[in-house]
Every structure is written in C-alpha cells, then in structure tokens.
XYZ file of C-alpha atoms in Angstrom:
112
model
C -58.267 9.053 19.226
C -56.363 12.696 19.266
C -53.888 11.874 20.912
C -53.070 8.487 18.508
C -53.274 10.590 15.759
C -50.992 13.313 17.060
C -48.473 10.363 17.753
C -48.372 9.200 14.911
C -47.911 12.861 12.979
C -45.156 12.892 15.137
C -43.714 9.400 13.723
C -44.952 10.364 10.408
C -42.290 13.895 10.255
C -40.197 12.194 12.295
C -39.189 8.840 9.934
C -39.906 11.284 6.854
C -36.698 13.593 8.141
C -34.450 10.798 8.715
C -35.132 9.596 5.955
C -34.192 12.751 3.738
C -31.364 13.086 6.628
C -30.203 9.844 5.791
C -30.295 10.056 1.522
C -28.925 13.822 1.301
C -26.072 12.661 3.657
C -25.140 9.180 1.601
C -25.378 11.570 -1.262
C -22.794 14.002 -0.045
C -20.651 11.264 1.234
C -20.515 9.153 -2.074
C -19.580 12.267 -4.292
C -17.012 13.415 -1.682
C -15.838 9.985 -1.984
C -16.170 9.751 -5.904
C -14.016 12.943 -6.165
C -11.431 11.979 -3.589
C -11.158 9.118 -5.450
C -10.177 10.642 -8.727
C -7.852 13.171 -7.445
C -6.266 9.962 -5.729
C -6.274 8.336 -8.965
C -4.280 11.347 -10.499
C -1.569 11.462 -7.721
C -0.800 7.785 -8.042
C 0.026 8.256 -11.394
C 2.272 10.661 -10.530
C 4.185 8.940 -8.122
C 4.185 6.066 -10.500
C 5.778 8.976 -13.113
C 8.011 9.750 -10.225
C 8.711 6.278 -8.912
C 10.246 5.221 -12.891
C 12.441 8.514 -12.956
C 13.830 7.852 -9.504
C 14.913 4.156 -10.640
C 16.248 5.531 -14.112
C 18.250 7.956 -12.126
C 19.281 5.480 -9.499
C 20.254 2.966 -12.220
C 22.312 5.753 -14.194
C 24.332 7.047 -10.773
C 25.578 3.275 -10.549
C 26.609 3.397 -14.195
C 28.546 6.650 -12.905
C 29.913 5.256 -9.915
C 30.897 1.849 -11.832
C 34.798 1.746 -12.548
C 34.900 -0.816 -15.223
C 34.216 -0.194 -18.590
C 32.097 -3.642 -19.408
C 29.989 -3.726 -15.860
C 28.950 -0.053 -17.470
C 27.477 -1.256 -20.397
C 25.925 -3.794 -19.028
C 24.345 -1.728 -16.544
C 23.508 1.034 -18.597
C 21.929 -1.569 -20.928
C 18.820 -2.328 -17.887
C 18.810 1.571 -17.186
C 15.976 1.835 -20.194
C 13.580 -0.816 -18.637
C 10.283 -0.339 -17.434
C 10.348 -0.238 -13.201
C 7.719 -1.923 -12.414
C 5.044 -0.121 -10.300
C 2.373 -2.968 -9.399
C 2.902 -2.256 -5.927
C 1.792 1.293 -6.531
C -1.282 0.599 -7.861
C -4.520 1.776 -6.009
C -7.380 -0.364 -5.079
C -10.287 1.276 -5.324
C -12.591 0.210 -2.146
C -16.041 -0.743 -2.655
C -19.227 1.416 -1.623
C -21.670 -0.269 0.487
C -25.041 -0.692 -0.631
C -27.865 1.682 0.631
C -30.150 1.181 3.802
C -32.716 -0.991 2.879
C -35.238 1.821 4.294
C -38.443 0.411 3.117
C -39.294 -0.705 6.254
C -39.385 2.919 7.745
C -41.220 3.473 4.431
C -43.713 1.100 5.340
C -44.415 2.819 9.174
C -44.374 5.981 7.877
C -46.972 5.048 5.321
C -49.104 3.460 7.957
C -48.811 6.111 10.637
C -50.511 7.620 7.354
C-alpha cells in the first residue's frame, strides 16, 4: 500500500542517516583520539626527560649537603645512574571495535 511504502522511505533515510551519523562520528572520535594520543606520547617523554634531571639534581644537592669526604664519593658515585621511570610509562587504552551495524544494513535493505 502507500502508506507502507511511505513508512518504510521513512525507515529507509532514517537508518541510512544514522548510519553515516554513526561512521563520520567514530571517525572523528578515533583520530581525535589517535592524535591526543601522540601528543600524550610526546609529553611523557618529557616528563620522563624531566623526571631523570630532577633525581640527578636531587642526588647532587645531597652530595653538597654531605659533610664527609667518603659518604661524598660514594654518593656522587650513584648520581650518574639511570632513574628509573617505569612508573611513568603510558598505557595506551584500547579502541573498541565498531557497531556491528549490519543488522540496520539488513532493514534498510529490505525497507528497499
């Protein structure tokens, strides 16, 4: 009938906008996320850069502050090793996988 068919124009636009609604938006979000992420990815290796020059500088102020002569040495001798930054390391979350939209596919092919 008319009306049926008008219906099902309707469903027809209808699923066919979400559907572009729904893949220009995931789009948008995953390369807003993708870029986040890298310019994340260059600040934590800053701070780690930062994090290994505050220790060094830490570990040289105690060899300043330390009155004898042999606890020095011995603590200038660790002021040259690596700090370790592990805990400064980022994790970089995973994505979740698309809509499985085939389904709206499949209505909006039958309302066809």
């Amino acid at each position: 009938t008319a009306e049926w068919k008008a219906e099902s124009c309707v469903l027809e636009g209808t699923i066919s906008a979400e559907l572009e609604s729904y893949i220009t938006c995931r789009t948008k979000e995953v390369q807003g996320f993708e870029g986040g992420w890298a310019n994340e990815s260059i600040k934590a290796t800053q701070r780690k850069s930062d994090y290994i020059a505050y220790k060094k500088i830490q570990c040289y102020i105690q060899v300043l502050n330390e009155t004898n002569i042999s606890r020095q040495a011995k603590i200038l001798s660790t002021c040259g090793g690596a700090a370790s930054t592990d805990d400064l390391d980022l994790v970089k979350p995973i994505i979740p996988a698309e809509t499985n939209t085939s389904q709206l596919v499949s209505v909006m092919q039958d309302a066809q």
